[in-house]
Short mmCIF file of C-alpha atoms in Angstrom, two decimals:
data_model
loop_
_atom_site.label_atom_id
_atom_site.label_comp_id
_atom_site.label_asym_id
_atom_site.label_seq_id
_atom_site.Cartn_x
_atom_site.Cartn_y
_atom_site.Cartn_z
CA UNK A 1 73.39 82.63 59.00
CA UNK A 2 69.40 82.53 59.64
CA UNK A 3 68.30 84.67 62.43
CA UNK A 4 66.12 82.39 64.70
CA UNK A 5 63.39 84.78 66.44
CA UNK A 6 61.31 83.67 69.43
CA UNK A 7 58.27 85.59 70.93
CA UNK A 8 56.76 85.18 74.65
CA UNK A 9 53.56 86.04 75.06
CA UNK A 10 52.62 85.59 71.62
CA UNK A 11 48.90 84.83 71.57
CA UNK A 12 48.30 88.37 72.97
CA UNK A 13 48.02 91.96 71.13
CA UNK A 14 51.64 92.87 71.09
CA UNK A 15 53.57 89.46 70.06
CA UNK A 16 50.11 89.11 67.16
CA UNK A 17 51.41 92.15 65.82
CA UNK A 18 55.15 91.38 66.24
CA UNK A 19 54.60 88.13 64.40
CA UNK A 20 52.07 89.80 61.44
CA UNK A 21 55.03 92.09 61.02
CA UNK A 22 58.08 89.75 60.80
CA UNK A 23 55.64 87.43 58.25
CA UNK A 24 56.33 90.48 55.78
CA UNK A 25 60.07 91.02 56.84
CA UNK A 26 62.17 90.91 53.80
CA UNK A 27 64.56 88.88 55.71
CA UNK A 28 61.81 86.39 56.63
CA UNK A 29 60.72 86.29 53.13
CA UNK A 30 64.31 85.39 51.79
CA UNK A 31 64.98 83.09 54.45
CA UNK A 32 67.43 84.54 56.59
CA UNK A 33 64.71 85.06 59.26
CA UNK A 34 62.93 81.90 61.03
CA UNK A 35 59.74 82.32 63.72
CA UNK A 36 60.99 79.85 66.08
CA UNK A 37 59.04 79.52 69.62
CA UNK A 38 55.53 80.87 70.46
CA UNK A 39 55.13 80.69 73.92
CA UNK A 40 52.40 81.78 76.08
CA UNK A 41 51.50 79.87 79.69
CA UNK A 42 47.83 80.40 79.66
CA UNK A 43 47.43 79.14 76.10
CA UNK A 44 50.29 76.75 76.02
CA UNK A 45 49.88 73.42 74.05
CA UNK A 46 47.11 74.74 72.06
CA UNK A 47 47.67 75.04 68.13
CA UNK A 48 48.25 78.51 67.19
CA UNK A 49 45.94 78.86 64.03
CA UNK A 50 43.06 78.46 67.05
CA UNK A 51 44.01 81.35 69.06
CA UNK A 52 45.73 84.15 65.71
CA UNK A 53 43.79 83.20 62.50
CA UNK A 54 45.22 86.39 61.25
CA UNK A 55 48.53 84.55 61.41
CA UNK A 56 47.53 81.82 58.85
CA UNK A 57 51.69 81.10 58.33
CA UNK A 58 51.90 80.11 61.53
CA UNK A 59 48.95 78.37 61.87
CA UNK A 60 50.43 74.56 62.56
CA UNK A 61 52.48 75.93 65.44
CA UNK A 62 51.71 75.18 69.05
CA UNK A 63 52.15 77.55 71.59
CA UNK A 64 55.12 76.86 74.41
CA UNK A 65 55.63 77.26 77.70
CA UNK A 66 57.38 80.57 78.55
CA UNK A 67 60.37 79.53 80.08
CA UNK A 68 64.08 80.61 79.86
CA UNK A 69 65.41 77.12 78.31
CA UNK A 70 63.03 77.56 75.25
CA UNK A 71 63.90 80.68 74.84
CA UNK A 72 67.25 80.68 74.97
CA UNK A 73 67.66 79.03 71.54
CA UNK A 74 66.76 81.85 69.72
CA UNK A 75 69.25 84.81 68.33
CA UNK A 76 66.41 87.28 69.36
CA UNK A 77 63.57 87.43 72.07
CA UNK A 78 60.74 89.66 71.79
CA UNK A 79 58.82 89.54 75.15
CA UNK A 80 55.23 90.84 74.81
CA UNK A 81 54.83 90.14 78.64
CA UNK A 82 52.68 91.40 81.53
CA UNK A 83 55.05 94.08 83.45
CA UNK A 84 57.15 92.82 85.63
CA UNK A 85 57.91 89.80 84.32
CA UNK A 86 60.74 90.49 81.99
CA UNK A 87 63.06 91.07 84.63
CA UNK A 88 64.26 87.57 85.43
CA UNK A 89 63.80 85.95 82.16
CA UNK A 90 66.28 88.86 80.57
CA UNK A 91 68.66 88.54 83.51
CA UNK A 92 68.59 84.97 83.26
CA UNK A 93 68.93 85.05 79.25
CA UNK A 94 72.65 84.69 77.68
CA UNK A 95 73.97 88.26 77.09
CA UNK A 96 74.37 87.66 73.52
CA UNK A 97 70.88 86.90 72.74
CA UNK A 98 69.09 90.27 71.64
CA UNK A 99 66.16 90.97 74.46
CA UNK A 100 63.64 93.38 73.42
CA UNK A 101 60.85 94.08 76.01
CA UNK A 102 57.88 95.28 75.27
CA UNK A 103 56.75 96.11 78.93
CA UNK A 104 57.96 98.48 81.40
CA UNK A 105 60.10 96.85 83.71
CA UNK A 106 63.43 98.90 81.81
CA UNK A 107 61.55 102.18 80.75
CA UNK A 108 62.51 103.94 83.30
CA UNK A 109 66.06 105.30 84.89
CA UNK A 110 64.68 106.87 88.26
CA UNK A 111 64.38 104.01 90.62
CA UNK A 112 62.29 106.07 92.54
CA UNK A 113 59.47 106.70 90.00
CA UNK A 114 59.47 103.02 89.13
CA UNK A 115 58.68 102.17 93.14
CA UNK A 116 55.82 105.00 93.01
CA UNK A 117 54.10 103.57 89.92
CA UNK A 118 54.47 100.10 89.69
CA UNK A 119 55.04 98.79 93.46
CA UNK A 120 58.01 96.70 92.76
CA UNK A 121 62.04 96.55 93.10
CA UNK A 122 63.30 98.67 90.23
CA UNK A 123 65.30 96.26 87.95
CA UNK A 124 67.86 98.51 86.03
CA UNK A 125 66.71 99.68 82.62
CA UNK A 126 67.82 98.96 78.62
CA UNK A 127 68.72 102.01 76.09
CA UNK A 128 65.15 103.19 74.98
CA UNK A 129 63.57 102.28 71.89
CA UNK A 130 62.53 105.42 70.25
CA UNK A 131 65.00 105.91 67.83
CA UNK A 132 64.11 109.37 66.35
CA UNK A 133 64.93 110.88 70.32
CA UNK A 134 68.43 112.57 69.63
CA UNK A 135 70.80 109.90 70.54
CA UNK A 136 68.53 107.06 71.01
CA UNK A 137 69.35 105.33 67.59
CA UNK A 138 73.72 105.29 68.60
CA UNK A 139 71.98 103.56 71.97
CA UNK A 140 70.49 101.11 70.04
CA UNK A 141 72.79 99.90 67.31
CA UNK A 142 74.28 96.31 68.66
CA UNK A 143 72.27 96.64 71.73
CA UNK A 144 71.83 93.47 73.51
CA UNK A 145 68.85 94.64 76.04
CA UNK A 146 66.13 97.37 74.57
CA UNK A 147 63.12 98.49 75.99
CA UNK A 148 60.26 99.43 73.62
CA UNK A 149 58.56 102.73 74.80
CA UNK A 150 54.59 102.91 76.34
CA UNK A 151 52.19 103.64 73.16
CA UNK A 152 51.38 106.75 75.07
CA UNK A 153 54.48 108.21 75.59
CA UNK A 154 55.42 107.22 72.00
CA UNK A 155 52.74 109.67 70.76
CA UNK A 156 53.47 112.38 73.44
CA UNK A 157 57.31 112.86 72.73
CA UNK A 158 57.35 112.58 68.99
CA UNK A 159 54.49 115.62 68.96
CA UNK A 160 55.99 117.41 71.93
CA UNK A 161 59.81 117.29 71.84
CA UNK A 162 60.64 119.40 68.85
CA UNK A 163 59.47 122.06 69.75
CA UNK A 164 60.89 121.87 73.64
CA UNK A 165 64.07 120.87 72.37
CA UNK A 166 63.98 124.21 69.72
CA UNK A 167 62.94 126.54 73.20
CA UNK A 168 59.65 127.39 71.37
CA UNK A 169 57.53 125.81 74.19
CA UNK A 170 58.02 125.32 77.58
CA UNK A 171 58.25 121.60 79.41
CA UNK A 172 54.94 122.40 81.13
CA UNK A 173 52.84 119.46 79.04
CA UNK A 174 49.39 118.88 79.31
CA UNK A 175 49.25 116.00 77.38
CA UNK A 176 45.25 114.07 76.45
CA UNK A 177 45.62 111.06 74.59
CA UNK A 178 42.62 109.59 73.27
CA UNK A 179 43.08 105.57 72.92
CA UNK A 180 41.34 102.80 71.33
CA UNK A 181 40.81 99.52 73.71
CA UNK A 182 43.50 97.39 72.64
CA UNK A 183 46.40 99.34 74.68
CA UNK A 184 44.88 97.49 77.64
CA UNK A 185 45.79 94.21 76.41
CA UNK A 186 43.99 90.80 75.66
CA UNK A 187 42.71 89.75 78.88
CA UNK A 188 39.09 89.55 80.26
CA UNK A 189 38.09 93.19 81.42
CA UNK A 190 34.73 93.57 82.45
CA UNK A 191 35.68 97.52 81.59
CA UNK A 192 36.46 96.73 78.51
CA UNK A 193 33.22 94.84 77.23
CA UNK A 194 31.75 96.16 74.12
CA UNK A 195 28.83 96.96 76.14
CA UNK A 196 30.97 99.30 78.13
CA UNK A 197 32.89 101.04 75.70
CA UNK A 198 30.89 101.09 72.48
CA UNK A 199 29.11 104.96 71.85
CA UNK A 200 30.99 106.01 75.00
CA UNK A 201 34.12 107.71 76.10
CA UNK A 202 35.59 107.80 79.55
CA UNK A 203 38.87 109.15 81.28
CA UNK A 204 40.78 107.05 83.49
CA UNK A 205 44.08 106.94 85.57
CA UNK A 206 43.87 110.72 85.91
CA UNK A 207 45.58 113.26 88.11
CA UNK A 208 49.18 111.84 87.51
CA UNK A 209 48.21 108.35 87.85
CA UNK A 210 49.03 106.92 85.04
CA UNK A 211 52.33 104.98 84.54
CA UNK A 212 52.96 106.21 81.37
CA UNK A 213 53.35 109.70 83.16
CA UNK A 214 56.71 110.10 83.94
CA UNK A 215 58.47 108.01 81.14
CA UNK A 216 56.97 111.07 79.02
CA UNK A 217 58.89 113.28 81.61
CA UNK A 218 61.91 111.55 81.06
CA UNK A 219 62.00 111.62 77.84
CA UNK A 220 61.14 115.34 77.18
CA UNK A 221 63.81 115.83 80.48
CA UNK A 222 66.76 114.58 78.04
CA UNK A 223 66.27 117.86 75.80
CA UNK A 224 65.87 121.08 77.87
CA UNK A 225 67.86 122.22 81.03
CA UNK A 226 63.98 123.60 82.84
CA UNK A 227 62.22 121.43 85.11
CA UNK A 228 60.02 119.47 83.61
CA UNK A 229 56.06 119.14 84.19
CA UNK A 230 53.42 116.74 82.42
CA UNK A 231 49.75 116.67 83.53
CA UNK A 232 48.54 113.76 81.30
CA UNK A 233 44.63 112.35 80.28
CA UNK A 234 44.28 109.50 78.73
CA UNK A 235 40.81 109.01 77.31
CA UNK A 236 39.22 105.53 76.71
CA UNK A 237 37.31 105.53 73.21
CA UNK A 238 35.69 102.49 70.95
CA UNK A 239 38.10 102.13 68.52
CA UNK A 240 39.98 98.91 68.18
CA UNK A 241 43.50 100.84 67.48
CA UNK A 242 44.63 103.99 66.98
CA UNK A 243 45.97 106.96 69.68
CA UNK A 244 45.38 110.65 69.51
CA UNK A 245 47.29 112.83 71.12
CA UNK A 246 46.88 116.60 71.38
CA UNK A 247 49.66 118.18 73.48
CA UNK A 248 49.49 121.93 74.51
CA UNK A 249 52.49 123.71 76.70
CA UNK A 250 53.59 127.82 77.06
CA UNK A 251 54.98 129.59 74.09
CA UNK A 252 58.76 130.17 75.88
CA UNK A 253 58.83 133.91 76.83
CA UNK A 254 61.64 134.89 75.02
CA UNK A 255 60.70 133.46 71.17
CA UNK A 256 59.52 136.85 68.59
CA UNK A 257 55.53 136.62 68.67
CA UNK A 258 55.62 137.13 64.62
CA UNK A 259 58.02 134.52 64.04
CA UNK A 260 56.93 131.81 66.41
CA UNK A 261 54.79 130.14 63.93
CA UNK A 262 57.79 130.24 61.24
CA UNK A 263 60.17 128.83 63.63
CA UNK A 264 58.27 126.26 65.17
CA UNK A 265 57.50 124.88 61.27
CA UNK A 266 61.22 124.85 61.04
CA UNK A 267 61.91 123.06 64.42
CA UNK A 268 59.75 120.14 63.12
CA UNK A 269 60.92 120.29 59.59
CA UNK A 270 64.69 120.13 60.82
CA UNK A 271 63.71 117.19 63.33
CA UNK A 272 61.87 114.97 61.11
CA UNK A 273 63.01 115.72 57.97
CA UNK A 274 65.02 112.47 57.63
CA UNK A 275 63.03 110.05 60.36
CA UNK A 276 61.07 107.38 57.43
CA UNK A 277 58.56 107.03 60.03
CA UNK A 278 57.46 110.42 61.69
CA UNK A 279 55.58 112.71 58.90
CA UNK A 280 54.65 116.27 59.73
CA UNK A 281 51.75 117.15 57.71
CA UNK A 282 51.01 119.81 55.41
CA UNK A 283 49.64 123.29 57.45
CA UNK A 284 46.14 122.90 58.40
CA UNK A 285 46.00 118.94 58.45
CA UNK A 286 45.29 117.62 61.17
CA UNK A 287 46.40 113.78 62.29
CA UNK A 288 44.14 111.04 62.18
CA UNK A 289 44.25 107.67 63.24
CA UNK A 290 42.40 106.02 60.34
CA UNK A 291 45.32 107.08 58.17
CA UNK A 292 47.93 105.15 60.27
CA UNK A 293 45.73 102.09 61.19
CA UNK A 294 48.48 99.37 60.27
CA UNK A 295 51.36 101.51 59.59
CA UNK A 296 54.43 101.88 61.65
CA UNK A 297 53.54 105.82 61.17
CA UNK A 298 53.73 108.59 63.44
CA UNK A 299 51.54 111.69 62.25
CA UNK A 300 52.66 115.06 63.60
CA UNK A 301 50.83 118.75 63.25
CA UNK A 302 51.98 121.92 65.49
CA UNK A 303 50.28 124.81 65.83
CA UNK A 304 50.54 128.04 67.64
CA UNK A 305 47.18 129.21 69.21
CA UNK A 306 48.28 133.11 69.95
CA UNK A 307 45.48 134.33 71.90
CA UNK A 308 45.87 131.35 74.55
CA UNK A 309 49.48 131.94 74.63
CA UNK A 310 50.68 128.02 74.05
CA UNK A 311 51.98 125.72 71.46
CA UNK A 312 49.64 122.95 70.13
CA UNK A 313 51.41 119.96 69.44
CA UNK A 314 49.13 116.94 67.94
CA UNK A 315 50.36 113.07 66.96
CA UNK A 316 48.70 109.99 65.95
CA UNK A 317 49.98 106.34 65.71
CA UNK A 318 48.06 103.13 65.58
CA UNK A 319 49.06 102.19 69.09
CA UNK A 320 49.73 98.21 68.29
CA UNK A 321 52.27 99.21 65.56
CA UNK A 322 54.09 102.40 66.11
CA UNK A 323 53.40 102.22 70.20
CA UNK A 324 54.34 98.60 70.61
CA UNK A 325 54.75 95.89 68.09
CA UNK A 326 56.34 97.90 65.27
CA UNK A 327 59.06 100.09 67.31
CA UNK A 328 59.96 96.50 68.37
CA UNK A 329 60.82 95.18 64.69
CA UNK A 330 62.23 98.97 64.27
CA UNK A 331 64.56 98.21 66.87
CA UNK A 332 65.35 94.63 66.18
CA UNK A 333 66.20 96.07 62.63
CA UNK A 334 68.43 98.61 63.98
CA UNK A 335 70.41 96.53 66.44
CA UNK A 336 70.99 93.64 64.03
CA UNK A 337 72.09 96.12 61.36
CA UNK A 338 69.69 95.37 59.11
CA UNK A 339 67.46 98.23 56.75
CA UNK A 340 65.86 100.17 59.66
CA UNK A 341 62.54 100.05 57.48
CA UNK A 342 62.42 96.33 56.77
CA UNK A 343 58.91 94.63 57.12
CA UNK A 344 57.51 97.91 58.50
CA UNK A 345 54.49 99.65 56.65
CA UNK A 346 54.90 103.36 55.93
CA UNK A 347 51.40 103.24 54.42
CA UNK A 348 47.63 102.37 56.63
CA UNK A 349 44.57 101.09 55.61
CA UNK A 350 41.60 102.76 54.03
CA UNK A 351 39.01 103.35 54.79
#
């Protein structure tokens, strides 16, 4: 049986990178995989070869209207919409259709924080698509419904949660991710002119503003009993892709000062030694994004820094593939049963 796939919003950064992916699937390759609809409302009725020239496979295909009917066709629906618009189309979608979402609108579990970030009706939310959390990848075998994680908070809990989880730093984050321009989508952004961002670098959303805030709460919440605490920076820089995130919290109090760098090796070792896409680096490398530009990679160093008392915890992932469009194949892989690693690149581009 061919698996017919459908993505909304595909013309902007999220379903491109869906689609570039699935055009190396093995399953696509061997025909068990079709791209059916390309929808996107602004763009619809235009030829899609005009708007992703990257996408040369697809280049005969015009783009759809988004709308439930269309969509409904298809085995699986990836919907690389603006938030708050997945809610009705995955409520009104048949429940045996696979839904993944790669906006916010079923992150989060705490009505509450939903309402104080994103000013709308919270609207439930889908088991959580980062499948190397403890748990996660149970949640997400023959899901139906999946939320894919922020890029951010991708980053932040793959460098962070080891060593919470191990009790070899506290859950008091402070968490500065530095971000190249495409996490803020394909739209017209007077911001986010080359003449604004080029040979400059500016913080923004700070103070707890950003959304992204507490789904990296939650998530680091699910593997201590302490309160939890994130202060988080994200920092605008001129790079096309890429996020770097350095995360720094309190050694815990009661871990052995000459064996905290030992054991916090081992946390990391133990947590990642089987996850195909999270790589802790040799000692004294430090993550960069040029090395995961492309990949479905996650980079991870930790440090101790003794005289400041705290754990440094660093990450890198190209934000597009890792942070968005690849945890969404990742997922699709894992809920359909097929090789968790299919179509996904373990290796970036260089230089």
């Amino acid at each position: 049986m061919t698996i017919s796939v459908a993505v909304a919003g595909a013309t902007g950064y999220a379903g491109g990178e869906i689609l570039r992916l699935l055009l190396n699937h093995p399953a696509y390759l061997a025909g068990d995989l079709e791209i059916g609809a390309l929808t996107g409302n602004s763009s619809s009725g235009l030829r899609f070869g005009t708007l992703a020239p990257h996408l040369p496979q697809l280049a005969d295909m015009v783009v759809e209207e988004t709308d439930v009917e269309t969509l409904a066709k298809h085995d699986v629906v990836f919907l690389g919409l603006p938030h708050g618009y997945s809610a009705a189309i995955g409520a009104a979608l048949p429940p045996e259709t696979l839904v993944i979402d790669c906006a916010a609108d079923f992150r989060l579990r705490d009505p509450w924080a939903w309402e104080q970030y994103y000013y709308s009706p919270h609207a439930g939310s889908w088991p959580y698509g980062i499948p190397e959390m403890p748990g996660h990848r149970e949640q997400l075998r023959n899901a139906r419904r999946i939320a894919v994680p922020g890029c951010f908070p991708t980053g932040a809990t793959l460098a962070a949660l080891p060593a919470v989880k191990a009790g070899i730093a506290e859950p008091d984050l402070r968490v500065v991710s530095v971000t190249g321009v495409s996490g803020a989508g394909k739209k017209a952004s007077v911001p986010m002119l080359g003449s604004e961002t080029m040979g400059s670098l500016k913080a923004y959303n700070t103070a707890g503003r950003h959304r992204h805030t507490p789904e990296i709460a939650q998530n680091i919440a699910e593997v201590t009993n302490k309160p939890v605490n994130v202060s988080f920076t994200p920092i605008l820089a001129p790079l096309p892709r890429g996020i770097l995130t350095t995360v720094t919290a309190p050694i815990a109090g009661k871990v052995p000062a000459g064996k905290i760098a030992t054991l916090a090796r081992e946390a990391y070792e133990e947590a990642y030694r089987d996850e195909p896409f999270v790589w802790l680096l040799p000692e004294e490398t430090q993550p960069q994004t040029q090395n995961v530009v492309g990949s479905n990679m996650c980079h991870v160093q930790v440090e101790i820094d003794m005289e400041a008392g705290v754990v440094l915890m660093t990450s890198a992932i190209d934000n597009l593939t890792k942070g968005t469009g690849g945890a969404a194949v990742q997922c699709m892989n894992i809920a359909l049963g097929l090789e968790e690693t299919a179509g996904l690149p373990r290796q970036g581009v260089a230089p």
